[in-house]
Every structure is written in structure tokens, then in C-alpha cells.
PDB file of C-alpha atoms in Angstrom:
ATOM      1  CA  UNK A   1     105.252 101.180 118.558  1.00  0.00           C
ATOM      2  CA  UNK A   2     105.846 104.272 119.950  1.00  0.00           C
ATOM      3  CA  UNK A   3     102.725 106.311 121.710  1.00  0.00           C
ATOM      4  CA  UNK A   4     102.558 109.981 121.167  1.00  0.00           C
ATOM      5  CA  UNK A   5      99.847 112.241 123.159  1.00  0.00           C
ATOM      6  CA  UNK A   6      99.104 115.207 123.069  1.00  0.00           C
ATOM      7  CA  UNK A   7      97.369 117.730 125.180  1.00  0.00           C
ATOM      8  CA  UNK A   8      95.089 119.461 124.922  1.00  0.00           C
ATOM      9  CA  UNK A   9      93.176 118.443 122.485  1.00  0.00           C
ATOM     10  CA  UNK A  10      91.994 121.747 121.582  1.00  0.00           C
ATOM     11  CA  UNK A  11      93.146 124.940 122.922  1.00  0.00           C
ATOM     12  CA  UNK A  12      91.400 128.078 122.614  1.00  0.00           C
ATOM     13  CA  UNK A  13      93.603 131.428 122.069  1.00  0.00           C
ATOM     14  CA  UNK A  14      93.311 135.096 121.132  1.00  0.00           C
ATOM     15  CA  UNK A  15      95.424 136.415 117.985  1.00  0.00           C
ATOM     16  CA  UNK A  16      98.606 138.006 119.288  1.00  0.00           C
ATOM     17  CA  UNK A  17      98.970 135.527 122.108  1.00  0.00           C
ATOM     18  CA  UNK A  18     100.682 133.096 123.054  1.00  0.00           C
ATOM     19  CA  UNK A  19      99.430 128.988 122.731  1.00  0.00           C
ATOM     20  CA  UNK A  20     101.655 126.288 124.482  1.00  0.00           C
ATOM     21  CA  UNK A  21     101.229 122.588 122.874  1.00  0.00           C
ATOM     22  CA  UNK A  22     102.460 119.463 124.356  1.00  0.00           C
ATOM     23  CA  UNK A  23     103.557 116.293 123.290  1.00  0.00           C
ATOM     24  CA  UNK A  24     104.353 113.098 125.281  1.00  0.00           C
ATOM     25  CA  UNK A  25     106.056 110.223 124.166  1.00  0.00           C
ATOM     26  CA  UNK A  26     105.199 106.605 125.529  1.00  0.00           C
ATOM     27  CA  UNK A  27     109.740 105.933 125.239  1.00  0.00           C
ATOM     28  CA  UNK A  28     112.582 107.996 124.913  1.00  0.00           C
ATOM     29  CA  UNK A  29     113.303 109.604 121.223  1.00  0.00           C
ATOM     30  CA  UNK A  30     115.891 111.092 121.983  1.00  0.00           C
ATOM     31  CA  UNK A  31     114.785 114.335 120.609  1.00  0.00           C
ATOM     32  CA  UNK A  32     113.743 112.951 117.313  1.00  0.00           C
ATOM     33  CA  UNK A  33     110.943 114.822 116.676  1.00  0.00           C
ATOM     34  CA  UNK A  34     108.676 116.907 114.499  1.00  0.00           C
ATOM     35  CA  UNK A  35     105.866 119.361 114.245  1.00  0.00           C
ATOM     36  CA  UNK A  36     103.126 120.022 111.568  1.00  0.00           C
ATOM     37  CA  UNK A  37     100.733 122.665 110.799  1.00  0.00           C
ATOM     38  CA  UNK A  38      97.376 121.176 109.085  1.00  0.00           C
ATOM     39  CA  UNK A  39      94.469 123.071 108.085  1.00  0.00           C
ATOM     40  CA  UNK A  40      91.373 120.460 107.218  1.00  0.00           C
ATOM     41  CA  UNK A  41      91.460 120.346 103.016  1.00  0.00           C
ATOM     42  CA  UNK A  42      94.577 121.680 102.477  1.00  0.00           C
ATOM     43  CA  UNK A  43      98.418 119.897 102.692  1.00  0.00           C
ATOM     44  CA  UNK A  44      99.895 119.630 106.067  1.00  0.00           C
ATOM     45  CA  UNK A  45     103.188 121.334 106.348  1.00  0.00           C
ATOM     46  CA  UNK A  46     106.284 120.797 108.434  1.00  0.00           C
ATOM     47  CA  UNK A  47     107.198 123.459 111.127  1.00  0.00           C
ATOM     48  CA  UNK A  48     110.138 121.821 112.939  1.00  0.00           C
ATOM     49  CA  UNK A  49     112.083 118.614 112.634  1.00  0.00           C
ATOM     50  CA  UNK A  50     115.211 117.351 115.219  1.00  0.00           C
ATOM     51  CA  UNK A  51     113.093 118.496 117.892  1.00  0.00           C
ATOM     52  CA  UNK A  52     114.054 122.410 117.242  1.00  0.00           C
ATOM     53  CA  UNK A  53     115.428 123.137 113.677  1.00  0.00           C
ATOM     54  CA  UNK A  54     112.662 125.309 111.669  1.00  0.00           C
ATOM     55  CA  UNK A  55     111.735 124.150 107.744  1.00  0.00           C
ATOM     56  CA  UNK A  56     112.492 126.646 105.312  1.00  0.00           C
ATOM     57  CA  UNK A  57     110.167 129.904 105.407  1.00  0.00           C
ATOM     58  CA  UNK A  58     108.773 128.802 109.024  1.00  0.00           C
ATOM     59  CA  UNK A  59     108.478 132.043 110.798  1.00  0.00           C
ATOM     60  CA  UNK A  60     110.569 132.547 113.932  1.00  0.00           C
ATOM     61  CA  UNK A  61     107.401 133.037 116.455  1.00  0.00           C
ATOM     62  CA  UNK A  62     107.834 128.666 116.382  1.00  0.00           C
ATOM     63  CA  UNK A  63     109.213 127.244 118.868  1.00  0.00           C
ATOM     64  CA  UNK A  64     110.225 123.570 120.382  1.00  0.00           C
ATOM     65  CA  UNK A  65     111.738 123.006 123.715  1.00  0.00           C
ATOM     66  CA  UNK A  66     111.536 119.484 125.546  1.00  0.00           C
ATOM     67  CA  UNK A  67     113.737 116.770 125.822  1.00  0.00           C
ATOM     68  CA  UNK A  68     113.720 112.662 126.473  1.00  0.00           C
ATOM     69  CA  UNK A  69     109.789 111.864 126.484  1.00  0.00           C
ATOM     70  CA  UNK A  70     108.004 115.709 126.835  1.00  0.00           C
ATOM     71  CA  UNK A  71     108.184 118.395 124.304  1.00  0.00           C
ATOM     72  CA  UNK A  72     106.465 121.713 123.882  1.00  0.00           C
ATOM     73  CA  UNK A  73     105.553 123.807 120.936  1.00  0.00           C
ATOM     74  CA  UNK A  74     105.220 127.202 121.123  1.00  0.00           C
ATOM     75  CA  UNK A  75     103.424 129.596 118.980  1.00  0.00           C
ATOM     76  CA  UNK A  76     104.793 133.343 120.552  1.00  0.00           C
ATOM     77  CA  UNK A  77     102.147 135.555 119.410  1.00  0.00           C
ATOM     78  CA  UNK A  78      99.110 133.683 117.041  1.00  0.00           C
ATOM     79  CA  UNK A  79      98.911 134.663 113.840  1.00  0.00           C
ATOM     80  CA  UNK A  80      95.462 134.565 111.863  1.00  0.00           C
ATOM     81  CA  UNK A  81      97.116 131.830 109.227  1.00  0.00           C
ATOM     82  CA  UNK A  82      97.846 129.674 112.622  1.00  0.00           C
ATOM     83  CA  UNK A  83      94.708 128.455 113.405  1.00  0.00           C
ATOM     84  CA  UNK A  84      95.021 125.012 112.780  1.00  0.00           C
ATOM     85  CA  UNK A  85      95.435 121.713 113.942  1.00  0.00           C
ATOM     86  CA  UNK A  86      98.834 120.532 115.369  1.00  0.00           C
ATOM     87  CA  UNK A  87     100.192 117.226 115.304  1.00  0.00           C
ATOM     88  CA  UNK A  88     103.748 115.984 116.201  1.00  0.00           C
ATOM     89  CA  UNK A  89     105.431 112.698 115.104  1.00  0.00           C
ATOM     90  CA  UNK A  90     108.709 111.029 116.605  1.00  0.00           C
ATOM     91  CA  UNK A  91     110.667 109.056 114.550  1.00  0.00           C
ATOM     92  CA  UNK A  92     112.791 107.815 116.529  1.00  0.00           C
ATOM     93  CA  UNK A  93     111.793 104.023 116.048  1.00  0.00           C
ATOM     94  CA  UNK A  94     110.038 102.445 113.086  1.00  0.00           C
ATOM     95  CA  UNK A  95     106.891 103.055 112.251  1.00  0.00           C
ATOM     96  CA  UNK A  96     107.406 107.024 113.012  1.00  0.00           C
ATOM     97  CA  UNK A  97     103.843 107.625 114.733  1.00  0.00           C
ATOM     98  CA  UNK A  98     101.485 110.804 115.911  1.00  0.00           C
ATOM     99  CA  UNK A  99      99.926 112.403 118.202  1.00  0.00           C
ATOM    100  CA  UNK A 100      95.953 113.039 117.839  1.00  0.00           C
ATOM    101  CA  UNK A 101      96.618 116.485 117.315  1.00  0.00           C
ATOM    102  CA  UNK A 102      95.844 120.052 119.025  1.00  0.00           C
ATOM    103  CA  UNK A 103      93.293 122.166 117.180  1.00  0.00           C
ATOM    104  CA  UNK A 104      94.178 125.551 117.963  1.00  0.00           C
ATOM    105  CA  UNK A 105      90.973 127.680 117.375  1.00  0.00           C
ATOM    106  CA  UNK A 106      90.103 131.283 117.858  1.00  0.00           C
ATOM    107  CA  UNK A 107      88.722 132.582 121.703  1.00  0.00           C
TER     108      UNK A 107
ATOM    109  CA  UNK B   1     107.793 125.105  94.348  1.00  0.00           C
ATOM    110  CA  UNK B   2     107.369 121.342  94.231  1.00  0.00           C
ATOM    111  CA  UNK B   3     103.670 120.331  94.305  1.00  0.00           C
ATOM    112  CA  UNK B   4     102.129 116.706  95.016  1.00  0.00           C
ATOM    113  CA  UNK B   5      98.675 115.370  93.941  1.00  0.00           C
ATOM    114  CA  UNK B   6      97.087 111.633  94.421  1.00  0.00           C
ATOM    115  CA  UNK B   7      94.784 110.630  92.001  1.00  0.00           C
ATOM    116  CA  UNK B   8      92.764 107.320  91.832  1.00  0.00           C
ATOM    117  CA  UNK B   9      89.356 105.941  92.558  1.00  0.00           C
ATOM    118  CA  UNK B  10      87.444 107.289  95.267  1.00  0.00           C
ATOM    119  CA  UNK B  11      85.624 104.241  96.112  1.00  0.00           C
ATOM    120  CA  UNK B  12      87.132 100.484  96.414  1.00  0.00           C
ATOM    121  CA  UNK B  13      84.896  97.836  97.331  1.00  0.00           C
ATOM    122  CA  UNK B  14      85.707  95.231 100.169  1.00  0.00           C
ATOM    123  CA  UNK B  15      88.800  92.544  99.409  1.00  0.00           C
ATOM    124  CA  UNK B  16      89.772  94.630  96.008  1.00  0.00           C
ATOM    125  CA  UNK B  17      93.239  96.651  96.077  1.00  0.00           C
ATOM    126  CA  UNK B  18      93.290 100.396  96.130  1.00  0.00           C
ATOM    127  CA  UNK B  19      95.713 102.199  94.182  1.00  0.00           C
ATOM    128  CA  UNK B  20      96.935 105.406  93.981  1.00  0.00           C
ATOM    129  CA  UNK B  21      99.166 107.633  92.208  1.00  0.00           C
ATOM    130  CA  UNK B  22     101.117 110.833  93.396  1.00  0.00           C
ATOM    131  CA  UNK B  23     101.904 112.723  90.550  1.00  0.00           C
ATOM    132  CA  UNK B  24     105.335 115.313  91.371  1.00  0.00           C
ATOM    133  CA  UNK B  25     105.631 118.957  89.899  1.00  0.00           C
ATOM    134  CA  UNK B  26     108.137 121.234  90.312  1.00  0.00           C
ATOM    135  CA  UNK B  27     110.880 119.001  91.082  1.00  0.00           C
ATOM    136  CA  UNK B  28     112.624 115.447  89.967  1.00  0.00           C
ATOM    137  CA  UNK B  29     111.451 112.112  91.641  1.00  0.00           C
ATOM    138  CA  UNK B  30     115.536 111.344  91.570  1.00  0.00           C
ATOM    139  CA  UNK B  31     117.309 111.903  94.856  1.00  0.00           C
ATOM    140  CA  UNK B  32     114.125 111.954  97.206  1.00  0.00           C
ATOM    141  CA  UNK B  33     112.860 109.356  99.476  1.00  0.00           C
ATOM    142  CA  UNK B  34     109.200 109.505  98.807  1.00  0.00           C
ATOM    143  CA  UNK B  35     106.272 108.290 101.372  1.00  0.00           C
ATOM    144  CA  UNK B  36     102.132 107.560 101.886  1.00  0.00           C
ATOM    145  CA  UNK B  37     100.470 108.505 104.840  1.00  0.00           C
ATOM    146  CA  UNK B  38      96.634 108.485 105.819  1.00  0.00           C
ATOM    147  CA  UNK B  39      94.333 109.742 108.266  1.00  0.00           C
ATOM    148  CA  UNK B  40      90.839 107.332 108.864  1.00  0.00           C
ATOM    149  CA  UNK B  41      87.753 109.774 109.750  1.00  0.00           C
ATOM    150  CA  UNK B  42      88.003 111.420 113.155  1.00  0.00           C
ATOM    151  CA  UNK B  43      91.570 109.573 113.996  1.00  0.00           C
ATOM    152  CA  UNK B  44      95.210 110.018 114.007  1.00  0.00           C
ATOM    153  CA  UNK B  45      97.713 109.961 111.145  1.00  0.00           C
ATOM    154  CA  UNK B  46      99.205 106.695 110.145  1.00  0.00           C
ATOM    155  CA  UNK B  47     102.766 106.200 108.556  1.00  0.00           C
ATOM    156  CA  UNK B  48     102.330 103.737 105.534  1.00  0.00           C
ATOM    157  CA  UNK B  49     105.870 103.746 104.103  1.00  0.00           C
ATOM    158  CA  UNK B  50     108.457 104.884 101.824  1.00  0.00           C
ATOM    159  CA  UNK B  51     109.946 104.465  98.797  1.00  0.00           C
ATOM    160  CA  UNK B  52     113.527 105.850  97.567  1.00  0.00           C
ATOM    161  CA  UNK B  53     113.740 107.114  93.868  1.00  0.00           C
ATOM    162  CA  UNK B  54     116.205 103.712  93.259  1.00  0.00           C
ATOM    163  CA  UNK B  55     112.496 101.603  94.068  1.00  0.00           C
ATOM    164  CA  UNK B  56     114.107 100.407  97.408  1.00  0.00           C
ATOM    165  CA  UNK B  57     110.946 100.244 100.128  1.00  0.00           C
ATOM    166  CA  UNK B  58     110.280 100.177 103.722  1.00  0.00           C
ATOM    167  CA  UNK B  59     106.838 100.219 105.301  1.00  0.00           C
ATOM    168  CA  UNK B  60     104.870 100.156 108.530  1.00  0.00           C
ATOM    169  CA  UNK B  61     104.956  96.792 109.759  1.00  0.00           C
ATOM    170  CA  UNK B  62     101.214  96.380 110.519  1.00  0.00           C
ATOM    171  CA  UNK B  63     100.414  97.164 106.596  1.00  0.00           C
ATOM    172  CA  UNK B  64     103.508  95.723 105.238  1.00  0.00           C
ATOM    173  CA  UNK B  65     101.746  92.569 104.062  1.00  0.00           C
ATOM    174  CA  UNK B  66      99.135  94.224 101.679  1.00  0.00           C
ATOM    175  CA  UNK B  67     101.290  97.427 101.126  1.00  0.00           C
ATOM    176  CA  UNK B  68     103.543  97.932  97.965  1.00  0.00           C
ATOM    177  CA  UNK B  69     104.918 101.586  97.041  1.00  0.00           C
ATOM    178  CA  UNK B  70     106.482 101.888  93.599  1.00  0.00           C
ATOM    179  CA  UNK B  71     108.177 104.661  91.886  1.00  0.00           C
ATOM    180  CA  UNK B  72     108.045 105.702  88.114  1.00  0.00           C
ATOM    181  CA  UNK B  73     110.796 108.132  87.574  1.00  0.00           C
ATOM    182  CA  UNK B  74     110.012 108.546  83.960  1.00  0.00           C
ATOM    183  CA  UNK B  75     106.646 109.904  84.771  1.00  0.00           C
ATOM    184  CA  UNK B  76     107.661 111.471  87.849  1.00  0.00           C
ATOM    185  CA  UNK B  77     105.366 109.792  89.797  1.00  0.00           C
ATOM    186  CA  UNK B  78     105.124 107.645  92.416  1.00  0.00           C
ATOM    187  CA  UNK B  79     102.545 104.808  93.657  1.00  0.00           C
ATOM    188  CA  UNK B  80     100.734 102.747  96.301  1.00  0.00           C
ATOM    189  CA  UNK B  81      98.714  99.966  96.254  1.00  0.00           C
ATOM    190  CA  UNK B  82      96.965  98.191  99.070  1.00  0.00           C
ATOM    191  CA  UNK B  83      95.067  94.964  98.934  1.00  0.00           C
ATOM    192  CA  UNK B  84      92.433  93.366 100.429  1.00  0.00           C
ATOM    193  CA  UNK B  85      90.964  96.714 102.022  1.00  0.00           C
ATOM    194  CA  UNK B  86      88.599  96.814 104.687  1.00  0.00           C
ATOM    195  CA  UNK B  87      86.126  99.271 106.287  1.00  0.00           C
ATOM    196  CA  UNK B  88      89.030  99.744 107.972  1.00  0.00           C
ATOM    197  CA  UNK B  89      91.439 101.032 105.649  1.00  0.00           C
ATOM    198  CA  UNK B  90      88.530 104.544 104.419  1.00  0.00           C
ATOM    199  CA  UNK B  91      90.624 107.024 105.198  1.00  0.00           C
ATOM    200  CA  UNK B  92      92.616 110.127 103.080  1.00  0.00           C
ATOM    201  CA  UNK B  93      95.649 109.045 101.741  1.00  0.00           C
ATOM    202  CA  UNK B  94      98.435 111.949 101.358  1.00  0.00           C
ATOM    203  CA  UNK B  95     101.871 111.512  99.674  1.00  0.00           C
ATOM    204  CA  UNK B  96     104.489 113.296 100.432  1.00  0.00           C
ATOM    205  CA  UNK B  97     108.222 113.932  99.894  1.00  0.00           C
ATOM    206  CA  UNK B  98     110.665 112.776 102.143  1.00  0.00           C
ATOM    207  CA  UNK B  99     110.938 110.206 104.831  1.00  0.00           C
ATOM    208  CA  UNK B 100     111.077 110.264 108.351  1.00  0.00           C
ATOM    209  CA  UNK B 101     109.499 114.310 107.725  1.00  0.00           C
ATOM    210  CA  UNK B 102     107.861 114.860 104.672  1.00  0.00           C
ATOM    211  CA  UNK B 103     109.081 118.309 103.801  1.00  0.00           C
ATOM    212  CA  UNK B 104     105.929 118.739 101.209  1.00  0.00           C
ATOM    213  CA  UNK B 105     102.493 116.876 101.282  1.00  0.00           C
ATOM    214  CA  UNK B 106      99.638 116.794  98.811  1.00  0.00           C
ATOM    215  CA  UNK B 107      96.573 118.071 100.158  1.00  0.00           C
ATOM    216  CA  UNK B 108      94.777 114.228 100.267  1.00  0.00           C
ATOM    217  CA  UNK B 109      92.092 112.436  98.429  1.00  0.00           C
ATOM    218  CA  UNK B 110      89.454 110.411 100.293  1.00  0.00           C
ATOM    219  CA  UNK B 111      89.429 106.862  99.814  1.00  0.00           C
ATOM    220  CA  UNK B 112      86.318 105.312 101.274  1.00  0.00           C
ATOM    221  CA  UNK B 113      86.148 101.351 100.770  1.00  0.00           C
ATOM    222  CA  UNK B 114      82.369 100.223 100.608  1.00  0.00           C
ATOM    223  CA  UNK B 115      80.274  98.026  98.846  1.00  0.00           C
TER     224      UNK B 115
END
């Protein structure tokens, strides 16, 4: 099974700036990778899948770089409705598994 | 806008089966691979399968033996059910659509297995 971690585990931001998340794959997964936005009580949602392509209505201030085993999401300029926690998933190899999860709270 | 809700008992005692049901609105069962996933208190997010709207399954090995997801296209629903549950298996259960990357999720229902 395939480890993902990711750091940190919470990161503290203003709005309007910018928050860096990181992910780190125990194998190569060959960019086979996604993000999600979760807010405790409510439905996660999918930000980015194939390592960089945005779902539908995800604003453009998302972003994913990274390749092999280390990827990065990065929020441009934090938003009030991004305050959440982040997880991201590979699913590269079966079962596709998370990370713990960055909560990204308010500084 | 397709929605997703679970609905089924919120309490399972130890060595019974817990099943739920993910009722879809907004959109047809056909054509969509369809999936479970949970979240124990204070961990991570665990893959528990799939199924396809044709009934064909796959799940995560380390549940596969107690895990069955089936799929009622008639009611537009879809279903897990998982046997002999443990402490172990308390945890909220989402469905979702879609498989590897559920495009939409429900928003969870707690299933807490206690005596």
C-alpha cells in the first residue's frame, strides 16, 4: 500500500496570502494524484485530479506542481471559503490511499 | 446538481453487519462508477471500494472479505454492507460518485459500532 504524508499538519495563514501544502508519496505515482477540500460536516470536494487538471468550477488561485514522489498544492491568495482541511490521495496502485490531511486555519 | 446522502443505523453492535444506503439525486446511477469511503475519529480517510452501475465490484483488499457494495439502479441508489464490525470499523462512512476521484461526496453519517 502506498504511504501518503503530508506536511504540515496544520498551517496557519492570513486571507489574501499565499499557503503551500505538501504531499509525499512512500513510491512513485507517476503523477496520479488528487486534491480535496473538506470542511468538518459538510461533503469533501475535489480540487484537482492527474496531478494538475482543476474539477469543474475550481477557481484558478489552485494549484499542483510536483512530480514522481513530492507534490505541492498551492492556494495563491486564501480565500475566506478556503479554510479547510486538505487531503491528497494517489491512485496510482490499488487501494488509492491519503494523506492525514493539512488543516489550513486562519493567523 | 447531483446530490448524495447515506442513510442507515447509527449504531451496530459488535459481530452484526452494518449497512448503508446512498441514495443519488440529480443524476442517473447508469454510466457512473460509484464508491464508499470512511474516516475513523481523529484518522485518515480509507478507500472501501467501488461499484460500477452494471454491479461489477472492486474493493480495498484489507476489507474485501466482509465488504459487499451493491447497486439498485431502479431506485437510484447504491449500497454497502460490512460484516462482523469491530470497534474498529466506528467511523463516517461517505459515498461518493466516481472511482479513483469521487467527483461528488455526501456529506457522511457516523457509524459508531458499540454494544
Amino acid at each position: 500500500e502506498v504511504v501518503m504524508t503530508q506536511s504540515p499538519a496544520t498551517l496557519s495563514v492570513s486571507p489574501g496570502e499565499r499557503a503551500t501544502l505538501s504531499c509525499r508519496a512512500s513510491q512513485n505515482i507517476n503523477g496520479n494524484l488528487a486534491w480535496y477540500h473538506h470542511k468538518p460536516g459538510q461533503a469533501p470536494r475535489l480540487l484537482i485530479s492527474g496531478a494538475s487538471t482543476r474539477a469543474s468550477g475550481i477557481p484558478a488561485r489552485f494549484s499542483v506542481s510536483g512530480s514522481g514522489t513530492e507534490f505541492t498544492l498551492t492556494i495563491s491568495s486564501l480565500q475566506s471559503e478556503d479554510f479547510a482541511i486538505y487531503y491528497c490521495q494517489q491512485y496510482n496502485n490499488w487501494p488509492p490511499t491519503f494523506g492525514q490531511g493539512t488543516k489550513v486555519e486562519i493567523k | 446538481q447531483v446530490q448524495l446522502q447515506e442513510s442507515g443505523p447509527g449504531l451496530v453492535k459488535p459481530s452484526d453487519t452494518l449497512s448503508l444506503t446512498c441514495t443519488v439525486s440529480g443524476a442517473s446511477i447508469n454510466g457512473y462508477y460509484w464508491s464508499w469511503i470512511r474516516q475513523p475519529p481523529g484518522k485518515g480517510l480509507e478507500w472501501i471500494g467501488y461499484v460500477y452501475y452494471s454491479g461489477s465490484t472492486h474493493y480495498n483488499p484489507s476489507l474485501a472479505s466482509r465488504v459487499t457494495i451493491s447497486v439498485d439502479t431502479s431506485k437510484n441508489q447504491f449500497s454497502l454492507k460490512l460484516s462482523s464490525v469491530t470497534a474498529a470499523d466506528t467511523a463516517v462512512y461517505y459515498c461518493g460518485r466516481g472511482s479513483p476521484t469521487p467527483g461528488n461526496w455526501g456529506q457522511g453519517t457516523l457509524v459508531t459500532v458499540s454494544s
